[in-house]
Coordinates of C-alpha atoms and ligand atoms in Angstrom, one line a residue:
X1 CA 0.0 0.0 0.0
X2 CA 1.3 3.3 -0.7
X3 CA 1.3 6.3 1.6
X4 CA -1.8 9.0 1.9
X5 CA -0.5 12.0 3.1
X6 CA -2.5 15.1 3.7
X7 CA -2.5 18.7 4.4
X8 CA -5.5 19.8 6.6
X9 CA -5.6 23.4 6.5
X10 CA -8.1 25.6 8.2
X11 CA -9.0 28.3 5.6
X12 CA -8.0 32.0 7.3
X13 CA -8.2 33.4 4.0
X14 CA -3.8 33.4 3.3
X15 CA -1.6 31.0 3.6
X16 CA 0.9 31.3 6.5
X17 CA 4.5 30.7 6.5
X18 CA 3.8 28.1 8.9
X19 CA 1.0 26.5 6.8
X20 CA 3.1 26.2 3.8
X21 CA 5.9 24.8 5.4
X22 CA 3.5 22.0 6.5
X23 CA 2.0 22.2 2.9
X24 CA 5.3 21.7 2.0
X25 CA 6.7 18.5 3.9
X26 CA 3.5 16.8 3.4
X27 CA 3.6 17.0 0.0
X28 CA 7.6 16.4 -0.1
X29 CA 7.0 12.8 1.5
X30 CA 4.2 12.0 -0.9
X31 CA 6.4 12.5 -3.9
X32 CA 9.3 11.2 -2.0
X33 CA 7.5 7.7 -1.5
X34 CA 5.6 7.9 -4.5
X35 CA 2.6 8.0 -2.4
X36 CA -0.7 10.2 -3.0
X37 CA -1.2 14.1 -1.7
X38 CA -4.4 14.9 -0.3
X39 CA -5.7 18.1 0.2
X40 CA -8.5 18.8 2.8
X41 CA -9.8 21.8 3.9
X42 CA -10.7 21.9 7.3
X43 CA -13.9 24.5 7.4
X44 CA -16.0 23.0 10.0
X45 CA -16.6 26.6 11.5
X46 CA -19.1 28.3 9.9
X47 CA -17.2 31.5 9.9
X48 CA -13.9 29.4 7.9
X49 CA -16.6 27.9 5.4
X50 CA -16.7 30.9 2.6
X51 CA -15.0 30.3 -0.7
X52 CA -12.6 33.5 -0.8
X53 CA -11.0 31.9 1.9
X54 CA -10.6 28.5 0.2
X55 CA -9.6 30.1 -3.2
X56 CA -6.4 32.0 -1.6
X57 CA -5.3 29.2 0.0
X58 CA -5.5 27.2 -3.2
X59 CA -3.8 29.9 -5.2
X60 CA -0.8 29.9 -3.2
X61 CA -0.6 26.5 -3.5
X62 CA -0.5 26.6 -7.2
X63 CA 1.7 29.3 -7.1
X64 CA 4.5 27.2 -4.6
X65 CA 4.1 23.9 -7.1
X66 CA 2.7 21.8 -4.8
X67 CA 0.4 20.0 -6.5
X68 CA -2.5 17.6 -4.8
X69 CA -3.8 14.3 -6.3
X70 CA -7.0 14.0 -4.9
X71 CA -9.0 17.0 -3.5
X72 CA -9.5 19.4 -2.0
X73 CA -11.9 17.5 -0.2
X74 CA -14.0 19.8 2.1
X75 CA -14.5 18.9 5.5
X76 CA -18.0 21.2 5.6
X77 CA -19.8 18.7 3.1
X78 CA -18.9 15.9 5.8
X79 CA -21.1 16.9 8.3
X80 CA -23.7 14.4 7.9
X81 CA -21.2 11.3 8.6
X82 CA -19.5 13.5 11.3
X83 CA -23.6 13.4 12.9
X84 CA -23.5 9.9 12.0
X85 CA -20.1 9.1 14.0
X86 CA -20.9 11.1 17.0
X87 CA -24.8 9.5 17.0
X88 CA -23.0 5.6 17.3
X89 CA -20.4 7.4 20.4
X90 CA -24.1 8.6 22.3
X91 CA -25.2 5.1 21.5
X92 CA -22.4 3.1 23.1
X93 CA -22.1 5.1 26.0
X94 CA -18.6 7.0 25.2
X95 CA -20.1 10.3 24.6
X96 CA -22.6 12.0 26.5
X97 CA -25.3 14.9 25.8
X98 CA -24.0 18.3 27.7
X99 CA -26.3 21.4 28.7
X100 CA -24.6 25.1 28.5
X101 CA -23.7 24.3 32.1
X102 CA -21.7 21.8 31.0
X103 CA -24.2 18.9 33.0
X104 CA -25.0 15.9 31.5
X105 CA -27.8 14.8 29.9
X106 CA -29.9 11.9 29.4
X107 CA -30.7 10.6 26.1
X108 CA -28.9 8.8 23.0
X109 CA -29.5 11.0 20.4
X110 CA -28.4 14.6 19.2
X111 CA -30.8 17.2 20.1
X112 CA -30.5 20.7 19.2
X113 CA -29.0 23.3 21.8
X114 CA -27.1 20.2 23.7
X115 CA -23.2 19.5 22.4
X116 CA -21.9 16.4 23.0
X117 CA -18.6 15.3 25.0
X118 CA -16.4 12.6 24.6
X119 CA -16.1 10.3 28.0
X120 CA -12.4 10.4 28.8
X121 CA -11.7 7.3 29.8
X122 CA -10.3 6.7 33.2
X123 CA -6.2 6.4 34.4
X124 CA -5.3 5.0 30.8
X125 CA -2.0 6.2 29.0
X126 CA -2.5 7.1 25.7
X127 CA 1.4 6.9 23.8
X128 CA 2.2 7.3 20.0
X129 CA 5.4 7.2 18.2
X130 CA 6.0 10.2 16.7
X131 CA 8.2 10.7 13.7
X132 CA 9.7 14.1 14.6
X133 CA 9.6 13.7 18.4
X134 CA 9.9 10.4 19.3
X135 CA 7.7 8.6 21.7
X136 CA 4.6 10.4 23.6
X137 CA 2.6 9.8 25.7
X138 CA -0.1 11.6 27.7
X139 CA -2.0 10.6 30.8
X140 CA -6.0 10.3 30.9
X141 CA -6.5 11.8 34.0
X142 CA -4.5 15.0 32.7
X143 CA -7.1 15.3 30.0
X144 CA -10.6 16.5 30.3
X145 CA -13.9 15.1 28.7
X146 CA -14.0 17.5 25.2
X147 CA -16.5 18.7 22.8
X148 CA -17.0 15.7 19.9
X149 CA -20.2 18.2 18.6
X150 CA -21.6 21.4 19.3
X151 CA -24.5 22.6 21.0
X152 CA -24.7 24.8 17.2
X153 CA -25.3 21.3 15.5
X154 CA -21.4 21.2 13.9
X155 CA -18.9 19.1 14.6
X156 CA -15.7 20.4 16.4
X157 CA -12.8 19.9 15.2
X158 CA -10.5 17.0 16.5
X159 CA -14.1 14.7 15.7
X160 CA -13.9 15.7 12.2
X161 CA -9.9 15.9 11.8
X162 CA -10.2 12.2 12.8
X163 CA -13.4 10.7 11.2
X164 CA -12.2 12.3 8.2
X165 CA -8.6 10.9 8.3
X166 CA -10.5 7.5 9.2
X167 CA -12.4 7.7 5.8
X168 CA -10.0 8.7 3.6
X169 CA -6.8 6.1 4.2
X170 CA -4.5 8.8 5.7
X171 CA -1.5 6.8 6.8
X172 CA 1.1 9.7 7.6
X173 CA -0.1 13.4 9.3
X174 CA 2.7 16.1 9.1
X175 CA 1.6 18.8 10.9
X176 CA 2.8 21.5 12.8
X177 CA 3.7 21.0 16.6
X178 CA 1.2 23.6 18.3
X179 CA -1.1 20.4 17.2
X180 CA 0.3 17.9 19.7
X181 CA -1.7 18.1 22.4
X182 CA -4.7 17.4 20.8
X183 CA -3.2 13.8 19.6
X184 CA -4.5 12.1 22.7
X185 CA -8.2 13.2 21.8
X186 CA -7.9 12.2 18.4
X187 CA -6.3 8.2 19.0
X188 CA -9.1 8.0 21.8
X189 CA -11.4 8.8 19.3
X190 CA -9.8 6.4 16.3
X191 CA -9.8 3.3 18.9
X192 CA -13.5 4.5 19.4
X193 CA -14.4 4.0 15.8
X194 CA -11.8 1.0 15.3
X195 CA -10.0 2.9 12.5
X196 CA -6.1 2.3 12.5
X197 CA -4.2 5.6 13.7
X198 CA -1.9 7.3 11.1
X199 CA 1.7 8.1 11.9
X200 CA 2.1 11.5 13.0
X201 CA 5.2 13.9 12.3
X202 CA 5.0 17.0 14.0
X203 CA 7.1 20.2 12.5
X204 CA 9.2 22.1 14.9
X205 CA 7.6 26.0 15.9
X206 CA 9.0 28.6 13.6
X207 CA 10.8 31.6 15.4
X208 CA 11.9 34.9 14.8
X209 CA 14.4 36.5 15.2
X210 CA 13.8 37.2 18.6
X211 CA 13.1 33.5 19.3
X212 CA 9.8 34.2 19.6
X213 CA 6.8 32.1 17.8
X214 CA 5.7 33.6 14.4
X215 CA 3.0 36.1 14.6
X216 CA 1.0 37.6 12.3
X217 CA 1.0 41.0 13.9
X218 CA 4.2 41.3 14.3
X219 CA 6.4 39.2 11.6
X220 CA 5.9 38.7 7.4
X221 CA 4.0 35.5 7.8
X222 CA 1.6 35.5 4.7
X223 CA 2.5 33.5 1.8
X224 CA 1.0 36.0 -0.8
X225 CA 3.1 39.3 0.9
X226 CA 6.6 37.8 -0.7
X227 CA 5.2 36.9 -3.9
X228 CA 4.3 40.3 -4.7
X229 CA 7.6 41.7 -3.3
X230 CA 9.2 39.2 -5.9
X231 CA 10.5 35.9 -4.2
X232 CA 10.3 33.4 -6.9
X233 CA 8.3 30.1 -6.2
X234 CA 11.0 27.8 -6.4
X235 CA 13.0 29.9 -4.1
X236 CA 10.3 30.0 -1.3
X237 CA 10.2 26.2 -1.2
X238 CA 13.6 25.3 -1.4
X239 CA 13.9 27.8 1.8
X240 CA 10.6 26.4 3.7
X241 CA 12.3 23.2 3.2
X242 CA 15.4 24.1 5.3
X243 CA 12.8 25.3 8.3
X244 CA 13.6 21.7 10.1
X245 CA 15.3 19.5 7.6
X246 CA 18.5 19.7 5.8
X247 CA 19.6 18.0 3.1
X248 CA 22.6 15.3 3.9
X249 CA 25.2 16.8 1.6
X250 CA 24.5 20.4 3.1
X251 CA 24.2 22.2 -0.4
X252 CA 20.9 24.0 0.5
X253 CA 20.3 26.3 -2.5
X254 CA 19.0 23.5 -5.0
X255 CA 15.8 22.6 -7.1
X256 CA 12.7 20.8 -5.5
X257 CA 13.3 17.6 -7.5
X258 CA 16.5 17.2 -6.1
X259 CA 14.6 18.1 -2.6
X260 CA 12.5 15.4 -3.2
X261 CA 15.0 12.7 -4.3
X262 CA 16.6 13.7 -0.8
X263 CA 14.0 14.1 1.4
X264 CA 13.3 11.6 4.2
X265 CA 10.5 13.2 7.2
X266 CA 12.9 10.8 9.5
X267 CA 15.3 13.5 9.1
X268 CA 13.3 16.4 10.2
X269 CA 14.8 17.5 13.7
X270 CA 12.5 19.0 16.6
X271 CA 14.6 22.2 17.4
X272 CA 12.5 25.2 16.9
X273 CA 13.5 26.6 13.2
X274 CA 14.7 30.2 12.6
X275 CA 12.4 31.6 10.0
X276 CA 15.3 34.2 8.9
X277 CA 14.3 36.7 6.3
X278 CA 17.9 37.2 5.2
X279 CA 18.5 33.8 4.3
X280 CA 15.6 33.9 2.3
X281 CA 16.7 36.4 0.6
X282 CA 20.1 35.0 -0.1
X283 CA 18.3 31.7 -1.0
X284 CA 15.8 33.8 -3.5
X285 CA 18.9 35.5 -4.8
X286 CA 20.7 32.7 -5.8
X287 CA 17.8 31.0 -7.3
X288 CA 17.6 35.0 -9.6
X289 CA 21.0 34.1 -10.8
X290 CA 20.7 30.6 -11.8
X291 CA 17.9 31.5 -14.1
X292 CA 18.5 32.0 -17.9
X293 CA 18.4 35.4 -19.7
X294 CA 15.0 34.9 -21.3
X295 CA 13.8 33.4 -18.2
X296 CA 14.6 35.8 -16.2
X297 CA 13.1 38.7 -18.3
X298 CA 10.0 37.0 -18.1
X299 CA 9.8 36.8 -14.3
X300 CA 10.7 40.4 -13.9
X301 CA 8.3 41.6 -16.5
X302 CA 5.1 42.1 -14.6
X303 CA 7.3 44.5 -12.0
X304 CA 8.2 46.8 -15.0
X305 CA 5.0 46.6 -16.3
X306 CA 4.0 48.4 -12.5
X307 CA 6.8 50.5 -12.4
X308 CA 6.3 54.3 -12.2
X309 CA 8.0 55.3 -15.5
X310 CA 5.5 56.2 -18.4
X311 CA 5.2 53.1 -20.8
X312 CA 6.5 54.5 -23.6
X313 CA 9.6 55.7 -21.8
X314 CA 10.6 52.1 -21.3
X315 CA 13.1 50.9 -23.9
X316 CA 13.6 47.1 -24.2
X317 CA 17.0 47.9 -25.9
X318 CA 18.5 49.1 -23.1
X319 CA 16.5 47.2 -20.5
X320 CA 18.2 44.1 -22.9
X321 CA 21.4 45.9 -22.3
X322 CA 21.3 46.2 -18.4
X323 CA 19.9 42.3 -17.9
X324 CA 23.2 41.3 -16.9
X325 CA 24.4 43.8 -14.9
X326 CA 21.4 43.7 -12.5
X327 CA 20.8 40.0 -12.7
X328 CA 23.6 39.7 -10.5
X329 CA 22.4 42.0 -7.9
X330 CA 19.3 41.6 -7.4
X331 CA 17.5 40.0 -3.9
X332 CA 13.8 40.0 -5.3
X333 CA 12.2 40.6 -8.4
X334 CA 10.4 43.7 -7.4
X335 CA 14.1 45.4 -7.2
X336 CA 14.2 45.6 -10.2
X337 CA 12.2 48.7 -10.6
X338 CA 14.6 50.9 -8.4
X339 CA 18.0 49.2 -10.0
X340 CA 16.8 50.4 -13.4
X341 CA 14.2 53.1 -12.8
X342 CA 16.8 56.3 -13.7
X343 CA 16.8 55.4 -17.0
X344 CA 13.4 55.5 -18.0
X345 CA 12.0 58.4 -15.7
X346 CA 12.5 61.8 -16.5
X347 CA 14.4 62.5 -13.4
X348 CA 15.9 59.9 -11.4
X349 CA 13.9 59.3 -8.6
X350 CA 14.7 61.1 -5.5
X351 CA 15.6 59.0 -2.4
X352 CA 15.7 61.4 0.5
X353 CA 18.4 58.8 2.5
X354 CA 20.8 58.9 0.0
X355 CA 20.7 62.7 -0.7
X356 CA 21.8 63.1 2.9
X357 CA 24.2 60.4 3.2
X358 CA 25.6 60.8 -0.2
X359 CA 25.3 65.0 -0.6
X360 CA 24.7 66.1 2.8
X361 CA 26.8 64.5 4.6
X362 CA 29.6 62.8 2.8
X363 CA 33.3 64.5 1.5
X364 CA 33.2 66.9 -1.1
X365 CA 29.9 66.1 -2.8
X366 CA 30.2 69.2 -4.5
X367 CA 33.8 69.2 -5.7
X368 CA 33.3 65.7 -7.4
X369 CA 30.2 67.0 -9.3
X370 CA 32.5 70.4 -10.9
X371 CA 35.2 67.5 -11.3
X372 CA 32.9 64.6 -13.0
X373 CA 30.6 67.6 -14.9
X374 CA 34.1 68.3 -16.5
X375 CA 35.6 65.4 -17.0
X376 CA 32.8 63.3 -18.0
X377 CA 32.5 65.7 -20.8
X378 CA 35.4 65.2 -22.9
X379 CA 36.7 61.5 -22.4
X380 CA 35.4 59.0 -24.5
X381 CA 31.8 57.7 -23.9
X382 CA 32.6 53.5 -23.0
X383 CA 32.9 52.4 -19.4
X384 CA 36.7 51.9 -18.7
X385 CA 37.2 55.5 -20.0
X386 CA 34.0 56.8 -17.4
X387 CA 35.5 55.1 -14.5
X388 CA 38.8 56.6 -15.2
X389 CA 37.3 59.8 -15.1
X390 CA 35.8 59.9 -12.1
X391 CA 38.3 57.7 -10.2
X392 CA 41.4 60.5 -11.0
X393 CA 38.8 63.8 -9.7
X394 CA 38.6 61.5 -6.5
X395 CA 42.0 60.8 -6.6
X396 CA 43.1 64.7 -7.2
X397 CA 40.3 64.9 -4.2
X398 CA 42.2 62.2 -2.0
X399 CA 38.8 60.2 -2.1
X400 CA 38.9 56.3 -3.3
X401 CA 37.3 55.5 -6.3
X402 CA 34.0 54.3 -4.3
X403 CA 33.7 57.4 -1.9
X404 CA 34.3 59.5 -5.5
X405 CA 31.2 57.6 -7.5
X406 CA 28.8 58.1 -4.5
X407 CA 27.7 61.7 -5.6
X408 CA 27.6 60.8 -9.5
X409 CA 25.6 57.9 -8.6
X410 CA 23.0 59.9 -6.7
X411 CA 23.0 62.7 -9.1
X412 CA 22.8 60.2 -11.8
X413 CA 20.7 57.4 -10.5
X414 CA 18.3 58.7 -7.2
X415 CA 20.1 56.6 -5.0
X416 CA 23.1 55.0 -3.2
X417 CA 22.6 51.6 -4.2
X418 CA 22.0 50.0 -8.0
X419 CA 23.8 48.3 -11.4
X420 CA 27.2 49.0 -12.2
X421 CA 27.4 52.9 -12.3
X422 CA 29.9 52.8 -15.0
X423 CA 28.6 50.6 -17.2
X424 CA 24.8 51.7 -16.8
X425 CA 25.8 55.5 -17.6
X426 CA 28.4 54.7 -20.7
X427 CA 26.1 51.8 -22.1
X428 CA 23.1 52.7 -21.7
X429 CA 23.1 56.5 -21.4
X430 CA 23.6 59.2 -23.7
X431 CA 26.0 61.7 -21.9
X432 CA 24.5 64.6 -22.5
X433 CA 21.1 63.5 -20.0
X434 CA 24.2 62.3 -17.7
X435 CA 25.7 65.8 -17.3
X436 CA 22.1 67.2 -17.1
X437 CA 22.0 65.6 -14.1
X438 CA 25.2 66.2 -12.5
X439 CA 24.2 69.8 -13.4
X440 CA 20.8 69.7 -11.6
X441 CA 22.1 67.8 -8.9
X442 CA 24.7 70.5 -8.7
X443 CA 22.4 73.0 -8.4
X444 CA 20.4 71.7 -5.9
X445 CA 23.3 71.7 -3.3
Ligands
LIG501 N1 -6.8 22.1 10.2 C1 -5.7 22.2 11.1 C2 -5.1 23.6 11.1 O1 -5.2 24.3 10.1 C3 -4.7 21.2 10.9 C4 -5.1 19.8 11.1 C5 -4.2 18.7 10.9 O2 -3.2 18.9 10.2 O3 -4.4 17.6 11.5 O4 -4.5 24.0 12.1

């Protein structure tokens, strides 16, 4: 028999760091063991059961790869068989009708306004081996009778997380571990209904930087957020699958098939996992450079289609001719726009930061412009003969040759940071707009 692996999400309208990591592993050990990925969505609440909330889950999905083979099965059109389950509990005497005062009630069948509780059973240990954490067990008498339905006529959760992985064959649950405790609940309630328990993995928490558990309020947790700053797919699953597993031969930048060929859940480790924005960055960055030219146009296009320059400023000529030089450089697709913008705009954008690092406060802003406006107009127009330029009014200046290009590149460019200034201004530049704007920079100061 092959494996049935699931994700179980509970739709909260975006899809959580946290979520897609489990989204993730799930779905690694299904291809990994040639097994089948099942996606259920857990929407017993009636507040969780509206499509919109489905539908961005599902989207991010498709947009990280992770593709399901049967599904997405929804927990919501279950309910009758949830009724069904919980009815046969009231009838052998391991559930019981509840009032609001949580008193028990007579009687074998649901009735509406009365939940129903699951009769913990007395001084019994209830253990598991888990994948990730190894054996646990929990004692009976720690655990209180819970909710199996609600006085609301629904079904609460653990009943229909565990009916539902009854029904459908799920052998293996990867999960993440704020779902633990409720493991007890759920065996007590396979045993109930005779169904074989599945294994269970549970993912270490993800932190912060501060150590502290993920939240929404305060950390970039939603799925959706880095796409539209410009992480690439392929980079945000190749980094979600370093958050508690590492691959043997430690070479973690790398395409999901080779993930896959390596991963085994036996190696996921239980130490919390630093969810660290710069390593994704540096993981999304390498995955920028490895793509092809033509690729990599592609990807960046619908960012320069956004960008604030007027369409028919933008020249694919010389966006063609500056590829390469910001390829290299840039973290996230949506840089793009400010490595490039100055060439396009009529003005180079105007970055407050670097106007009072750069002009402000840094040596001699004013002498490199006189020097650069004058030397930049007589040497020849290609890059070597640029960088020259400027590096000998630095040196007549006693600045270094990076200290010297900071004022041309703010003049020129908006900012302190972008493409090769050398290159960018002699290749793709005329040299008249470049001493226009040494000029107007010049006059600003
Ligand atoms: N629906 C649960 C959640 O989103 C997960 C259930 C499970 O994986 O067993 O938290």
């Amino acid at each position: 028999m092959t494996d049935r692996v699931r994700f179980a999400p509970s739709p909260t309208g975006y899809l959580h760091v946290g979520s897609a990591r489990t989204a993730l592993f799930n779905w690694l050990h299904a291809r990994a063991t040639r097994g089948t990925y099942v996606l259920r969505i857990e929407d017993t609440d009636a507040e969780r059961n509206r499509p919109e909330l489905t539908r961005a889950l599902l989207d991010e999905l498709e947009w990280l790869g992770l593709d399901w083979d049967e599904g997405p099965h929804f927990q919501s059109e279950r309910r009758d068989r949830h009724r069904e389950v919980v009815e046969d509990l009231l009838d052998r005497g391991l559930a019981y009708l509840c009032d609001a005062d949580n008193a028990e009630v007579a009687g074998t069948s649901l009735v509406d306004g009365l939940a129903v509780r699951f009769r913990m059973p007395d001084d019994r240990t209830v253990a598991f081996d888990d994948v990730v954490r190894g054996n646990v067990s929990f004692d009976t008498a720690d655990l209180e009778d819970f909710v199996v339905w609600r006085s609301n006529g629904t079904p609460m959760f653990l009943l229909a997380n565990a009916v539902d992985d009854a029904d459908m064959g799920i052998t293996h649950a990867i999960r993440g571990e704020d779902l633990l405790s409720g493991v007890p609940k759920v065996l007590l309630l396979l045993d109930a209904i005779g169904a074989p328990r599945p294994t269970y993995a549970h993912l270490p928490l993800l932190v912060n930087a501060s150590r502290q558990k993920l939240s929404k309020r305060r950390d970039d947790v939603a799925m959706a957020d880095f796409r539209e700053r410009g992480y690439l797919p392929e980079a945000m699953v190749n980094y979600l699958a370093l958050l508690g597993w590492g691959p043997p031969d430690d070479i973690e930048v790398r395409p999901l098939e080779e993930i896959v060929e390596l991963f085994r859940i036996e190696d996921v480790n239980k130490a919390a996992a630093f969810f660290d924005l710069r390593k994704l960055e540096h993981v999304n960055a390498s995955h920028l450079r490895g793509l092809d030219k033509a690729t990599f146009v592609e990807r960046v296009q619908p960012w320069l289609d956004e960008a604030p320059w007027a369409p028919e400023a933008f020249d694919a000529g010389v966006f063609d001719r500056m590829v390469d030089l910001v390829q290299e450089k840039l973290r996230t697709l949506a840089d793009v726009v400010r490595f490039v913008d100055f060439l396009f705009l009529e003005e180079p954008a105007d970055d407050p930061e670097s106007w009072q690092k750069v002009m402000v406060d840094g040596p001699s802003a004013a002498e490199v412009l006189d020097g650069a406006a004058a030397a930049l107009a007589g040497c020849p127009w290609e890059s070597e003969a640029v960088k020259d330029a400027v590096a000998e009014v630095g040196e007549a200046l006693d600045l270094r040759l990076g200290k010297a290009q900071a004022p041309v590149r703010v003049a020129v460019t908006g900012r302190t940071v972008g493409p090769p200034l050398f290159e960018a201004m002699a290749e793709c530049m005329e040299r008249d707009e470049v001493l226009r704007r040494i000029a107007r920079a010049r006059a600003r100061l």
